[in-house]
Amino acid sequence: MPNARERLQMLIEQNPMRVQRVNDHVTSSGPPYDTTWTHRIVIKFDNEETDFTGQGPSKGLAKEDASAKAVDALEWWLA
């Protein structure tokens, strides 16, 4: 199964008319050992920008979880 980055790339390639530009970044906030990861995807379509955000807690695969949630939201919106 593809990871969040691979899924994002596939969505971009499959929807060239709807996704004109993508800016995505992953950030962390909070003290060490209690970090919250946030993945924000900003897409431009029809000259408007929309963003999709996913957050993951500090435990386990938080960074990957945040990315998966953001890509899930984008995938739902494109459906």
Coordinates of C-alpha atoms in Angstrom, one line a residue:
M1 CA 0.0 0.0 0.0
P2 CA 1.4 3.4 -0.9
N3 CA 2.4 5.8 1.8
A4 CA 0.9 9.3 2.2
R5 CA 3.5 11.0 0.0
E6 CA 3.0 8.5 -2.8
R7 CA -0.8 8.8 -2.5
L8 CA -0.5 12.6 -2.7
Q9 CA 1.6 12.3 -5.9
M10 CA -0.9 10.0 -7.5
L11 CA -3.8 12.3 -6.7
I12 CA -2.0 15.2 -8.3
E13 CA -1.2 13.2 -11.4
Q14 CA -4.8 11.8 -11.7
N15 CA -6.4 15.3 -11.3
P16 CA -4.3 17.7 -13.4
M17 CA -7.2 20.0 -14.2
R18 CA -8.4 20.3 -10.6
V19 CA -5.1 20.4 -8.8
Q20 CA -3.0 23.2 -10.5
R21 CA -0.4 23.7 -7.8
V22 CA 0.4 22.0 -4.5
N23 CA 2.3 23.2 -1.5
D24 CA 2.6 20.8 1.3
H25 CA 4.6 20.9 4.5
V26 CA 4.9 19.0 7.8
T27 CA 5.5 20.9 11.0
S28 CA 5.9 20.0 14.6
S29 CA 4.9 21.9 17.7
G30 CA 5.1 21.5 21.4
P31 CA 7.7 20.4 23.9
P32 CA 9.9 17.4 23.3
Y33 CA 8.2 14.1 24.1
D34 CA 4.8 15.8 23.6
T35 CA 5.1 17.0 20.0
T36 CA 2.1 17.4 17.7
W37 CA 2.8 16.8 14.0
T38 CA 0.7 18.8 11.4
H39 CA 0.7 18.1 7.7
R40 CA -0.9 20.9 5.7
I41 CA -1.6 20.5 2.0
V42 CA -2.5 23.7 0.1
I43 CA -3.8 23.2 -3.5
K44 CA -4.7 25.8 -6.0
F45 CA -7.6 25.3 -8.4
D46 CA -9.7 27.7 -10.4
N47 CA -7.5 30.5 -9.0
E48 CA -8.5 29.8 -5.4
E49 CA -6.6 28.1 -2.7
T50 CA -7.9 25.4 -0.4
D51 CA -6.0 23.6 2.4
F52 CA -6.3 20.2 3.9
T53 CA -4.8 19.5 7.3
G54 CA -4.1 16.4 9.3
Q55 CA -2.6 16.1 12.8
G56 CA -1.0 13.3 14.7
P57 CA -0.1 13.1 18.4
S58 CA 3.5 12.6 19.6
K59 CA 3.2 8.9 20.0
G60 CA 3.9 6.2 17.5
L61 CA 3.8 7.1 13.8
A62 CA 2.5 10.6 14.4
K63 CA 4.2 12.2 11.4
E64 CA 2.9 9.5 9.0
D65 CA -0.5 9.6 10.6
A66 CA -0.8 13.4 10.1
S67 CA 0.2 13.0 6.5
A68 CA -2.3 10.2 5.9
K69 CA -5.1 12.3 7.4
A70 CA -4.3 15.3 5.2
V71 CA -4.2 13.1 2.1
D72 CA -7.4 11.4 3.1
A73 CA -9.2 14.8 3.3
L74 CA -7.8 15.8 -0.1
E75 CA -8.9 12.5 -1.6
W76 CA -12.4 12.9 -0.2
W77 CA -12.7 16.4 -1.6
L78 CA -11.6 15.2 -5.1
A79 CA -14.0 12.3 -5.1

